[in-house]
DNA sequence: CTAAATGATACTAATATAGTATCATTTAGT
DNA sequence: ACTAAATGATACTATATTAGTATCATTTAG
């Protein structure tokens, strides 16, 4: 079971790098030179982050990307949601057969608790919290 | 993010069904008639459970499967491990670049805590705990 | 001997993840 | 106005994982 896919991983790295550049507009070329991540893939990811309003983009010559939010306001969970869809561990797993009345299913309760825990822990991680000085 | 794949799901259903049959040997035919799961797939799953010593099998005419353990001793985590491999949320996600000293990486610590929580919650779920009387 | 079962194993199909390619559009600099 | 350097949008390809099938060998009750 993977908690984080590569999109999310690269996105986080890119965001941390951008955060370190303090509002300088950074092009994909510059970014991949630094991070050594595959260029077109990285580009796609930045574009998605732009659509998600986590980045702001500038077109044309000398264009590129900057953070649209403060590092402390960019949460890992948000990235997960952008690239991996909603975090639903919760969805009923054992359909009809096993779960007679869904409200009190042992499984369901426990899985909800897991989900809450995951959200709480991940919800505390931001780009800011991973920045090294 | 899916916590449980279909193998694990079907396996759990099969085990619950077998538990309800109280030591009667059940053939795949009988099982899929009841559970309505795809036959050859279900068969493969039962064979895997047999290899994992969660089931015992009997060959030949009137053969089939019975539980090799008490329902309370069959844990959901075990099934997850059989069908989905080890539950490693933990593996380092952001390699070199982000994590200078791995022992104190914020992320790593939090993810370990998530993993522990997941294990604790799942570790409490057995076939027995899901049996309806 | 035979029918009904599992064992072992190889194959196929569908879906999700990872990544590429291409063309249109924008814009700073000359 | 032209050009080079950038992003926007979108379609495509490749790889891995998940889901499922097919087949033949072996075992065994009757
Ligand atoms: S798994 Fe959905 S109610 Fe039990
Ligand atoms: S993610 Fe591995 S040490 Fe930080």
PDB file of C-alpha atoms in Angstrom, chain B residues 1 5 17 42-44 46-47 56 59-60 63 70 83 112 116 124 129 133:
ATOM      1  CA  UNK B   1      -5.954   5.114  -1.740  1.00  0.00           C
ATOM      2  CA  UNK B   5      -7.954  -5.013  -2.631  1.00  0.00           C
ATOM      3  CA  UNK B  17     -18.563 -18.326   5.016  1.00  0.00           C
ATOM      4  CA  UNK B  42     -11.991 -17.520  -6.004  1.00  0.00           C
ATOM      5  CA  UNK B  43     -10.235 -20.779  -6.553  1.00  0.00           C
ATOM      6  CA  UNK B  44      -6.893 -19.069  -6.837  1.00  0.00           C
ATOM      7  CA  UNK B  46      -8.437 -20.301  -1.705  1.00  0.00           C
ATOM      8  CA  UNK B  47      -5.291 -21.970  -2.952  1.00  0.00           C
ATOM      9  CA  UNK B  56      -6.507 -26.701   4.896  1.00  0.00           C
ATOM     10  CA  UNK B  59      -7.959 -33.176  -2.776  1.00  0.00           C
ATOM     11  CA  UNK B  60      -9.986 -35.564  -4.864  1.00  0.00           C
ATOM     12  CA  UNK B  63     -12.541 -32.474  -1.591  1.00  0.00           C
ATOM     13  CA  UNK B  70     -10.083 -20.627  14.745  1.00  0.00           C
ATOM     14  CA  UNK B  83      -2.565 -10.611  -0.990  1.00  0.00           C
ATOM     15  CA  UNK B 112       5.486   5.821  11.200  1.00  0.00           C
ATOM     16  CA  UNK B 116       1.323   2.043  13.788  1.00  0.00           C
ATOM     17  CA  UNK B 124      -7.953  -5.984  16.083  1.00  0.00           C
ATOM     18  CA  UNK B 129     -15.024 -10.410  15.091  1.00  0.00           C
ATOM     19  CA  UNK B 133     -24.534 -15.175  14.898  1.00  0.00           C
TER      20      UNK B 133
END
